[in-house]
Amino acid sequence: MTVLSTGTDIPAFTLLGPVEATLHGMPVPLGPPQRRAVLVPLLLGAGRVCSTDHIIDAVWGAAPPGKAYNAVQAHISVLRRMLEPERAPREPSRVIQSIGRGYVIGPREFSADAFQFRQQVGEAATARAQGDVTQAAKVLREALDLWHGPALLDVPGPFAQAHRERLAEERLAAYEELVDLELAAAKGPLDHDLTELLREHPHRERLHGLHMRLLHHNGRRPDALAAYAAARKRLAEDLGLDPGPELQALHRAILADDHPPPRTEAIVVSSATASPTARTEPGRLPQAPVMVGRTSELSALATLLRDRANCPRVLVVHGIPGVGTTALALSAAAQFPGARYLLSSSSDGAERAAVLGRIAAGDRSLLVLDGAVDPRQAELGLPTDGRCTLLITGNNRMRALPFVTRVELRPLDVAGSRALLRAAIGDDRADSAPAAFEWLAEHCGGLPKVLQAVADYLTSRPEWDLGEYVDNLIAMQTDDYAFVNARIRPFFEAAYSRLPDRAAHVLRTAALHPLGTFSMHGVAAMLRRPVQYVELVLDELVDHNLLDGVAPGRYRYHPLVRQFALGRSVAVDPVEQQAQTRHRLAQYFLARLRAAVSGKGTRGPEYSRTWVSEHRTQLERLLARLPQDSNLVRESCALLAWLQSPSAPVGRPA
């Protein structure tokens, strides 16, 4: 990204403080705060198209004014005049281009201090990794000198607020790194005072540790010990937690009057697949996992990444929780012909800034963003000149991201499940009870993480008989797929916890539907909500890979997700509410049965009879949960029997 240009022929923006601009070395009047709020998403998303809807959300959030579209267009028009004063009236804008129903600022058409800050933080991390502590500290000081107050100062809107907080975290992390570097290199006293920062961030353990080290370094050992006691008390009172292992180790070292060794390794980028104690250079990918049953998927994704000419700029690998998107991405990324980096969606500001800086300063690269839960997490300010590919993994399909290539990872088939389970528990264990092994391979839903969790449980108990283990599982079943236990539930719990309340409610309610594939009309009847509303929420669940959309208006659960949703319904929804929901669904089915018997079904009597034949068991199970003496149950059972009669004529029975 050419946002670091020092030339004066393109606009230069300051974002690390008040949002301002210069052109040809002269200030550019950007106008009122709302206009800056329109500009900021275009700058921070350099090279990516921002739709007008996205800009409206960024500026006004959930309550835009009636003329928001007109306001955005007016602000864009003024910004174009201010940033390109020499452009002819009807000449297309070079800086703010119109693309479809949105706008984009070309990454070569401006410079910004926020991108320079991130690049220098990355350069500092590289210098430290190479052992040049002095150079690392020098570059970090220069990066921090770019700040002139809170980022995006006085810019309104939820987008600016979110990025203000993210940049503030990166600034604080960079300052912590600078203090750590100076402690590593210092010969005499240091004059950093962290007390004000500790008041603002009382639960930040690294900051407490740096404060203790500074006091001890400056010869104030009793104060350093008192600082630890204060930190321990604050963490216990506010969070109910003890200090972490690093802070405790630092306390022991100060008690012994030892000078704690400086931290000389680079910032670590966390990963769900990396060892929690591993120390590596910023963002380096862990060793690729061994893949079982994913030959075709791995080959297809690796081929995309190796294609220098046609490799997509943004790839999203998504799937149901537990399907293994991270493992596939890491295995494919190992074949990428260039620099490879990893960020977790939970990485802190220091990790993120270090990795983004190295990418900005390098050549062709791949960044794996693991476990992304929201499209906004992809707004990283990456180079958009073709040098960097972003590979996102997670459960979210990221439909809000434009111009991306999506790869859906489906569950393993039974053969793949057998191969993975056999590799995990060994041939002898698998062959000791073939029927039990086959049951496990079929009932883990083709999810590698579920298969691995079951295998880990079994291998930790080598004395257990595989057949008895499976017999116990079968005996505990209350439904066809009651296999979601404490070892499997967390795979779905994380995705469920991120759902809006409306989507979580629909997920729980629809799970009460007895049919494997169900319609939005049936769920609308269960909820007593308009079909249009229900369709939107069901599609939202599809976007989170918690439902499959099998046809327009028709949906299907993965069996384990349905069992999880049923469990949440039992835990959250009152028994009376569940009973009412089933009653409304039975009323919906009775209306369908009446239409079928009278010949008024939309697809004819033969289709109706076939449908009833295929789903009779599930319908009877639903009716069995209702009061048996009710007219609804009696009439439904009579109509079911009538439709199952081979010679039943079209028309209501006598």
XYZ file of C-alpha atoms in Angstrom:
654
model
C 0.000 0.000 0.000
C 1.417 3.368 -0.982
C 0.031 5.238 1.957
C 3.492 6.109 3.245
C 4.404 8.376 0.369
C 5.993 11.649 1.373
C 5.138 13.297 -1.913
C 2.899 16.350 -1.942
C 0.954 15.501 -5.119
C -1.452 13.233 -3.258
C -3.485 14.030 -0.127
C -1.862 13.217 3.209
C -4.151 12.435 6.132
C -3.589 12.407 9.869
C -5.781 9.914 11.702
C -3.770 9.596 14.924
C -5.376 12.626 16.494
C -7.746 15.114 14.812
C -8.604 13.972 11.284
C -6.916 16.453 8.985
C -5.593 16.561 5.432
C -2.935 18.410 3.446
C -2.418 18.701 -0.302
C 0.677 20.225 -1.895
C 1.778 20.965 1.668
C -1.306 23.112 2.378
C -4.229 22.295 4.714
C -7.416 20.968 3.118
C -10.680 22.065 4.802
C -12.512 18.798 5.375
C -15.570 20.416 6.865
C -17.839 19.314 9.731
C -17.377 16.128 11.830
C -20.074 14.248 9.916
C -18.151 14.675 6.658
C -15.044 13.278 8.314
C -17.132 10.349 9.533
C -18.033 9.645 5.882
C -14.361 9.876 4.894
C -12.859 7.657 7.605
C -14.277 4.265 6.406
C -12.888 5.004 2.930
C -9.434 5.763 4.335
C -9.211 2.822 6.708
C -10.607 0.501 4.045
C -8.148 1.737 1.431
C -8.640 -0.158 -1.803
C -11.902 -1.804 -0.693
C -15.269 -0.660 -1.942
C -17.475 0.823 0.781
C -21.128 0.598 -0.138
C -23.353 3.552 0.636
C -25.191 1.342 3.138
C -21.895 0.582 4.883
C -21.053 4.287 5.126
C -24.524 5.047 6.504
C -24.055 2.344 9.166
C -20.607 3.745 9.951
C -21.886 7.279 10.465
C -25.364 6.824 11.980
C -25.524 3.219 13.164
C -28.988 1.731 13.552
C -30.837 5.070 13.430
C -29.991 6.864 10.152
C -31.980 9.919 9.111
C -34.494 9.695 6.313
C -32.196 11.443 3.834
C -29.007 9.572 4.740
C -28.288 8.545 1.131
C -28.520 12.150 -0.036
C -26.293 13.287 2.825
C -23.577 10.758 1.929
C -23.646 11.781 -1.728
C -23.397 15.454 -0.793
C -20.422 14.844 1.519
C -18.650 12.770 -1.145
C -19.171 15.518 -3.705
C -17.623 18.147 -1.427
C -14.705 15.892 -0.481
C -13.929 15.315 -4.141
C -13.791 19.059 -4.769
C -11.583 19.640 -1.728
C -9.138 16.804 -2.479
C -8.938 17.397 -6.254
C -9.319 21.165 -6.758
C -7.833 20.990 -10.257
C -10.213 18.293 -11.551
C -12.528 19.367 -14.375
C -16.256 19.424 -13.467
C -17.280 16.252 -15.365
C -13.972 14.432 -15.103
C -14.138 11.202 -13.005
C -12.573 11.467 -9.578
C -9.155 9.897 -9.215
C -9.133 9.908 -5.412
C -12.711 8.917 -4.456
C -13.945 6.627 -7.212
C -17.523 5.424 -7.686
C -17.819 1.635 -7.961
C -21.339 0.267 -8.311
C -23.389 1.530 -5.352
C -20.327 2.457 -3.328
C -17.046 4.329 -3.233
C -13.355 3.494 -2.945
C -10.175 5.466 -2.351
C -7.305 3.950 -4.298
C -4.423 2.944 -1.999
C -1.935 4.782 -4.205
C -3.916 8.013 -4.017
C -3.162 9.102 -0.433
C -0.898 8.661 2.581
C -1.933 8.284 6.227
C -0.058 8.300 9.505
C -1.996 5.304 10.871
C -0.487 3.034 8.219
C 2.975 4.470 8.809
C 2.567 3.756 12.535
C 1.682 0.120 11.873
C 4.563 -0.322 9.463
C 7.071 1.060 11.952
C 5.730 -1.159 14.741
C 6.330 -4.110 12.429
C 9.860 -2.911 11.654
C 10.541 -2.655 15.395
C 9.339 -6.209 15.944
C 11.644 -7.419 13.173
C 14.614 -5.539 14.659
C 13.957 -7.059 18.077
C 13.639 -10.543 16.633
C 17.078 -9.993 15.053
C 18.530 -8.910 18.420
C 18.845 -5.187 17.647
C 17.084 -3.828 20.730
C 18.440 -0.299 20.277
C 17.137 0.007 16.713
C 13.789 -1.483 17.725
C 13.370 1.129 20.463
C 14.361 3.943 18.098
C 11.776 2.931 15.494
C 9.057 2.560 18.138
C 9.741 6.072 19.471
C 9.354 7.438 15.947
C 6.095 5.523 15.539
C 4.671 6.828 18.816
C 5.708 10.389 17.910
C 3.158 10.243 15.071
C 0.321 10.484 17.605
C -1.248 13.863 18.430
C -4.089 12.803 20.709
C -6.782 10.074 20.566
C -7.185 8.589 17.098
C -10.028 9.935 14.929
C -10.609 12.709 17.441
C -14.106 14.241 17.335
C -15.241 11.953 14.487
C -18.752 10.657 15.319
C -20.334 7.309 14.540
C -19.951 3.666 15.616
C -17.321 2.882 12.971
C -14.998 5.630 14.168
C -15.536 4.628 17.789
C -14.652 0.988 17.122
C -11.487 1.919 15.232
C -10.601 4.568 17.811
C -10.585 1.839 20.454
C -8.593 -0.537 18.234
C -5.941 2.073 17.453
C -5.752 3.078 21.124
C -5.015 -0.543 22.002
C -2.266 -0.636 19.365
C -0.788 2.592 20.730
C -0.735 1.299 24.299
C 0.762 -2.038 23.204
C 3.501 -0.197 21.282
C 4.281 1.958 24.333
C 4.482 -1.138 26.542
C 6.883 -2.661 24.038
C 9.016 0.499 24.084
C 9.257 0.449 27.892
C 10.206 -3.225 27.774
C 12.892 -2.513 25.173
C 14.326 0.365 27.173
C 14.439 -1.791 30.307
C 16.337 -4.387 28.313
C 18.943 -1.851 27.146
C 19.075 0.661 30.030
C 22.268 1.272 31.984
C 20.819 3.899 34.335
C 17.460 5.005 35.739
C 14.418 5.386 33.470
C 11.840 8.138 33.916
C 8.671 6.440 32.655
C 5.689 6.945 34.970
C 2.934 4.358 34.428
C 0.634 5.316 37.308
C -1.834 7.234 35.133
C -2.018 4.410 32.603
C -2.631 1.933 35.424
C -5.562 4.001 36.626
C -7.034 3.783 33.121
C -6.202 0.060 32.695
C -6.251 -1.485 36.195
C -6.590 -5.078 34.940
C -3.764 -5.011 32.380
C -1.182 -7.411 33.797
C 1.628 -6.541 31.411
C 1.352 -2.914 32.447
C 1.514 -3.915 36.123
C 4.593 -5.997 35.367
C 6.357 -3.140 33.576
C 5.522 -0.824 36.479
C 7.085 -3.274 38.935
C 10.175 -3.720 36.763
C 10.644 0.043 36.405
C 10.455 0.547 40.155
C 12.887 -2.288 40.796
C 15.222 -1.111 38.034
C 15.292 2.376 39.593
C 16.257 0.957 42.993
C 12.790 1.091 44.578
C 12.355 -2.566 45.540
C 9.835 -1.966 48.392
C 7.674 0.092 46.028
C 7.835 -2.672 43.419
C 6.625 -5.228 45.987
C 3.871 -2.854 47.105
C 2.843 -2.448 43.456
C 2.438 -6.214 43.167
C 0.304 -6.319 46.305
C -1.906 -3.547 44.915
C -2.256 -5.341 41.570
C -3.147 -8.631 43.264
C -5.785 -6.916 45.420
C -7.333 -5.105 42.451
C -7.539 -8.259 40.320
C -9.061 -10.227 43.194
C -11.647 -7.590 44.113
C -12.700 -6.709 40.563
C -12.375 -10.013 38.729
C -12.004 -12.686 41.397
C -8.674 -13.703 39.830
C -5.107 -14.200 41.007
C -2.242 -12.617 39.059
C -1.083 -14.666 36.085
C 2.040 -16.867 36.080
C 4.294 -14.186 34.541
C 3.362 -11.572 37.146
C 3.817 -14.098 39.952
C 7.233 -15.103 38.614
C 8.232 -11.440 38.426
C 7.147 -10.982 42.059
C 9.287 -13.941 43.162
C 12.283 -12.541 41.310
C 11.910 -9.146 42.993
C 11.497 -10.832 46.386
C 14.820 -12.561 45.754
C 16.219 -9.167 44.692
C 17.075 -10.567 41.278
C 16.779 -8.411 38.220
C 14.148 -10.146 36.061
C 15.538 -11.102 32.688
C 14.303 -8.819 29.901
C 11.879 -10.226 27.394
C 13.928 -10.490 24.222
C 11.671 -12.590 22.084
C 9.287 -11.057 19.585
C 5.616 -10.455 20.174
C 3.664 -13.688 19.852
C 0.575 -13.994 17.705
C -1.800 -16.410 19.372
C -3.529 -19.245 17.568
C -5.968 -21.858 18.636
C -3.654 -24.430 17.064
C -0.355 -23.133 18.384
C 1.213 -24.107 21.672
C 0.282 -21.519 24.309
C 3.893 -21.365 25.459
C 5.439 -21.123 22.002
C 7.564 -18.057 21.279
C 8.086 -17.168 17.684
C 8.491 -14.193 15.397
C 5.356 -12.120 14.860
C 2.640 -14.078 13.138
C 4.640 -17.059 11.964
C 2.376 -19.967 11.095
C 2.608 -23.072 13.294
C 3.457 -26.382 11.701
C 0.672 -27.499 9.385
C -1.527 -30.226 10.900
C -1.837 -33.644 9.299
C -5.066 -33.734 7.296
C -7.193 -36.871 7.020
C -10.090 -37.151 4.583
C -9.586 -33.709 3.051
C -7.481 -34.472 -0.016
C -9.701 -32.758 -2.588
C -10.489 -29.713 -0.421
C -6.816 -29.186 0.461
C -5.737 -29.552 -3.146
C -8.326 -27.029 -4.377
C -7.464 -24.391 -1.764
C -3.695 -24.840 -2.151
C -4.041 -24.510 -5.932
C -5.819 -21.171 -5.481
C -3.074 -19.886 -3.186
C -0.241 -20.996 -5.470
C -1.685 -19.241 -8.517
C 0.309 -15.991 -8.614
C -1.716 -14.510 -11.456
C -5.233 -15.301 -10.235
C -4.945 -15.759 -6.476
C -7.929 -13.955 -4.875
C -7.189 -10.990 -2.624
C -9.625 -12.244 0.007
C -10.578 -15.873 0.656
C -13.120 -16.978 3.258
C -13.030 -20.615 4.398
C -16.199 -21.166 6.415
C -18.211 -24.037 7.800
C -20.164 -25.455 10.694
C -18.420 -25.237 14.099
C -16.006 -28.155 14.495
C -15.597 -28.807 10.772
C -11.898 -27.857 10.758
C -11.566 -24.590 8.813
C -8.402 -23.614 10.717
C -6.653 -26.913 10.032
C -7.475 -26.736 6.316
C -6.310 -23.120 6.047
C -3.012 -23.778 7.811
C -2.319 -26.853 5.677
C -3.041 -24.943 2.461
C -1.125 -21.862 3.624
C 2.004 -23.990 4.029
C 2.067 -24.252 0.219
C 1.811 -20.481 -0.390
C 4.865 -19.196 -2.349
C 5.670 -16.176 -0.187
C 5.724 -14.851 3.354
C 3.010 -16.360 5.566
C 1.517 -14.825 8.700
C -1.165 -15.722 11.221
C -3.442 -13.558 13.333
C -6.113 -14.819 15.680
C -9.315 -12.797 15.785
C -8.538 -12.328 19.498
C -4.983 -11.050 18.957
C -4.208 -7.897 20.894
C -3.066 -4.581 19.453
C 0.659 -5.315 19.719
C 0.337 -8.593 17.859
C -1.833 -7.092 15.154
C 0.360 -4.042 14.643
C 3.539 -6.118 14.491
C 2.183 -8.436 11.828
C 0.566 -5.684 9.736
C 3.796 -3.711 9.832
C 5.815 -6.620 8.507
C 3.290 -7.190 5.735
C 3.348 -3.509 4.731
C 7.148 -3.559 4.573
C 7.440 -6.830 2.650
C 6.729 -8.401 -0.710
C 4.128 -11.024 -1.603
C 2.463 -12.367 1.531
C -0.460 -14.344 2.912
C -2.238 -13.445 6.150
C -4.434 -16.082 7.786
C -7.046 -14.393 10.002
C -8.216 -17.267 12.163
C -11.619 -17.485 13.827
C -13.101 -14.252 12.494
C -16.649 -13.719 13.759
C -17.504 -10.389 12.154
C -16.708 -8.810 8.750
C -15.336 -5.747 10.572
C -12.435 -7.871 11.815
C -11.231 -8.074 8.211
C -10.736 -4.296 8.083
C -7.011 -4.501 8.719
C -5.621 -1.915 6.322
C -3.778 -4.526 4.242
C -1.952 -3.654 1.005
C -4.401 -3.672 -1.898
C -1.914 -3.710 -4.753
C -1.993 -7.483 -5.134
C 0.923 -8.175 -2.792
C -1.178 -9.586 0.040
C -3.845 -12.287 0.181
C -6.143 -12.450 3.199
C -7.382 -15.927 4.128
C -10.197 -15.780 6.710
C -11.393 -18.812 8.650
C -14.463 -19.186 10.835
C -18.151 -20.030 10.940
C -19.378 -16.742 9.466
C -19.830 -16.683 5.678
C -18.851 -12.976 5.712
C -21.550 -12.047 3.187
C -20.996 -8.360 3.976
C -17.482 -8.511 2.511
C -17.515 -7.636 -1.211
C -15.292 -9.189 -3.873
C -14.258 -12.287 -1.923
C -13.910 -15.946 -2.859
C -15.788 -18.207 -0.447
C -14.924 -21.845 0.185
C -17.478 -23.811 2.210
C -15.989 -26.734 4.107
C -18.577 -29.474 4.466
C -18.548 -32.269 7.081
C -16.623 -35.422 6.230
C -18.479 -38.301 4.654
C -18.641 -41.581 6.569
C -15.520 -42.899 4.836
C -13.564 -39.800 5.866
C -14.909 -40.071 9.410
C -13.799 -43.702 9.579
C -10.309 -42.803 8.361
C -9.876 -39.975 10.864
C -11.247 -41.964 13.821
C -9.135 -45.005 12.946
C -5.994 -42.882 12.671
C -6.751 -41.323 16.069
C -7.580 -44.442 18.134
C -5.489 -47.027 16.256
C -6.360 -50.090 14.214
C -6.459 -52.486 17.172
C -9.014 -50.396 19.073
C -11.117 -49.838 15.956
C -11.131 -53.533 15.039
C -11.950 -54.657 18.597
C -15.622 -53.706 18.136
C -16.432 -53.083 14.444
C -20.128 -52.300 14.988
C -19.344 -49.795 17.769
C -16.612 -48.199 15.678
C -19.037 -47.839 12.767
C -21.666 -46.273 15.063
C -19.177 -43.658 16.259
C -18.031 -42.862 12.720
C -21.641 -42.286 11.674
C -22.822 -40.370 14.744
C -20.031 -37.805 15.075
C -21.656 -35.887 12.242
C -18.544 -35.792 10.046
C -17.007 -33.066 12.230
C -13.242 -33.586 12.676
C -13.126 -31.781 16.031
C -15.937 -33.947 17.394
C -14.243 -37.103 16.109
C -10.973 -35.976 17.665
C -12.658 -35.141 20.991
C -14.191 -38.632 21.132
C -10.854 -40.198 20.166
C -8.973 -38.208 22.819
C -11.476 -39.342 25.430
C -11.047 -42.977 24.424
C -7.250 -42.910 24.183
C -7.055 -41.419 27.682
C -8.904 -44.544 28.888
C -7.098 -47.428 27.170
C -8.665 -49.991 29.516
C -12.202 -49.198 28.349
C -13.981 -51.559 25.994
C -15.070 -49.693 22.856
C -18.282 -51.697 22.549
C -19.351 -50.958 26.132
C -18.587 -47.260 25.679
C -20.856 -47.046 22.632
C -23.566 -49.159 24.341
C -23.619 -46.606 27.164
C -23.937 -43.754 24.685
C -26.838 -45.462 22.946
C -28.556 -46.209 26.259
C -28.403 -42.537 27.235
C -30.037 -41.376 24.005
C -33.417 -39.653 24.199
C -33.602 -38.847 20.490
C -32.003 -40.063 17.278
C -28.915 -37.920 17.828
C -28.538 -37.301 21.578
C -24.749 -37.208 21.301
C -23.967 -33.645 22.377
C -22.223 -33.956 25.729
C -19.838 -31.830 27.764
C -16.885 -32.638 25.475
C -18.724 -31.683 22.294
C -20.979 -28.843 23.437
C -18.222 -26.142 23.483
C -17.794 -26.364 19.701
C -21.328 -25.005 19.277
C -21.558 -22.897 22.437
C -19.093 -20.284 21.177
C -21.010 -19.766 17.920
C -24.339 -19.709 19.777
C -23.125 -17.103 22.265
C -22.350 -14.682 19.430
C -25.871 -14.797 17.988
C -28.255 -11.886 18.437
C -31.127 -12.745 20.783
C -33.606 -13.029 17.900
C -31.432 -15.573 16.068
C -30.741 -17.591 19.226
C -34.497 -17.726 19.901
C -35.276 -18.955 16.383
C -32.455 -21.544 16.559
C -33.942 -23.000 19.756
C -37.526 -22.847 18.495
C -36.926 -24.392 15.081
C -35.139 -27.312 16.753
C -38.545 -28.376 18.141
C -39.700 -29.031 14.553
C -39.774 -32.825 14.120
C -38.884 -32.971 10.424
C -35.335 -33.196 9.163
C -36.035 -30.574 6.502
C -38.530 -27.875 7.391
C -40.040 -24.764 5.832
C -39.966 -21.162 6.954
C -43.781 -21.284 7.002
C -43.782 -23.956 9.691
C -41.305 -22.005 11.829
C -43.350 -18.831 11.313
C -46.386 -20.712 12.686
C -44.345 -21.913 15.680
C -43.234 -18.352 16.445
C -46.435 -16.559 15.419
C -44.283 -14.138 13.448
C -44.510 -12.957 9.813
C -42.911 -15.291 7.289
C -40.702 -12.468 5.969
C -39.216 -11.895 9.427
C -38.626 -15.610 9.996
C -36.935 -16.013 6.600
C -34.480 -13.195 7.399
C -33.533 -14.739 10.737
C -33.243 -18.260 9.331
C -30.946 -16.931 6.609
C -28.921 -15.234 9.336
C -28.437 -18.656 10.944
C -27.376 -20.017 7.552
C -24.777 -17.254 7.364
C -23.419 -18.458 10.717
C -23.376 -22.065 9.437
C -25.809 -23.195 12.121
C -28.427 -24.130 9.498
C -28.290 -25.362 5.909
C -30.451 -23.661 3.313
C -31.390 -26.619 1.124
C -33.896 -24.840 -1.150
C -35.712 -21.503 -1.259
C -37.566 -21.232 2.044
C -36.463 -24.696 3.238
C -33.823 -25.455 5.848
C -32.100 -28.331 7.606
C -30.107 -28.731 10.817
C -26.896 -30.651 11.114
C -27.976 -33.394 13.560
C -25.521 -32.331 16.285
C -26.469 -28.668 15.965
C -30.141 -29.610 16.319
C -29.366 -31.640 19.420
C -27.403 -28.730 20.851
C -30.265 -26.326 20.080
C -32.755 -28.681 21.759
C -30.546 -28.713 24.825
C -30.467 -24.919 24.903
C -34.262 -24.833 24.532
C -34.670 -27.125 27.534
C -32.245 -24.966 29.533
C -33.655 -21.554 28.527
C -37.290 -21.803 27.442
C -40.059 -22.656 29.967
C -41.812 -25.992 29.523
C -45.127 -24.183 28.944
C -43.573 -22.173 26.103
C -42.246 -25.322 24.429
C -45.671 -26.945 24.709
C -47.354 -23.911 23.132
C -44.807 -23.926 20.316
C -45.490 -27.597 19.546
C -49.254 -26.959 19.701
C -48.990 -24.151 17.122
C -46.902 -26.395 14.862
C -49.478 -29.164 15.156
C -52.177 -26.667 14.148
C -50.093 -25.762 11.095
C -49.751 -29.445 10.147
C -53.479 -30.029 10.675
C -54.208 -27.280 8.164
C -51.898 -29.033 5.682
C -53.561 -32.391 6.311
C -56.995 -30.882 5.758
C -55.843 -29.352 2.476
C -54.355 -32.657 1.378
C -57.483 -34.663 2.193
C -59.760 -32.151 0.479
C -57.545 -32.165 -2.608
C -56.688 -28.503 -2.196
C -52.991 -29.030 -1.539
C -50.879 -26.864 -3.802
C -49.017 -29.867 -5.282
C -51.901 -32.315 -5.609
C -53.112 -35.325 -3.578
C -50.345 -37.748 -4.635
C -47.633 -35.394 -3.400
C -49.537 -34.938 -0.139
C -49.814 -38.699 0.403
C -46.124 -39.180 -0.337
C -45.175 -36.365 2.024
C -47.281 -37.847 4.829
C -45.821 -41.302 4.230
C -42.262 -40.015 4.472
C -42.849 -37.974 7.635
C -45.540 -39.952 9.446
C -43.239 -41.139 12.249
C -42.092 -37.604 13.058
C -45.641 -36.237 12.906
C -46.905 -38.931 15.232
C -44.031 -38.179 17.622
C -45.077 -34.525 17.656
C -48.739 -35.428 18.295
C -47.710 -37.785 21.102
C -46.345 -34.792 23.021
C -49.759 -33.101 23.005
C -52.872 -33.842 25.123
C -54.336 -36.978 23.560
C -57.952 -36.045 24.265
C -57.753 -32.789 22.279
C -59.735 -32.331 19.070
C -56.504 -31.298 17.324
C -54.816 -34.649 18.050
C -57.898 -36.743 17.255
C -58.536 -35.054 13.917
C -54.837 -35.103 12.950
C -54.541 -38.829 13.680
C -57.704 -39.548 11.678
C -56.447 -37.576 8.688
C -53.038 -39.241 8.857
C -54.696 -42.647 8.768
C -56.961 -41.605 5.894
C -54.084 -40.356 3.774
C -52.177 -43.608 4.382
C -55.060 -45.686 3.025
C -54.010 -46.866 -0.473
C -57.532 -46.522 -1.865
C -58.539 -43.299 -0.116
C -60.331 -41.062 -2.647
C -59.692 -37.350 -2.806
C -62.201 -35.686 -0.524
C -62.969 -35.619 3.165
C -63.562 -39.017 4.836
C -67.042 -39.884 5.952
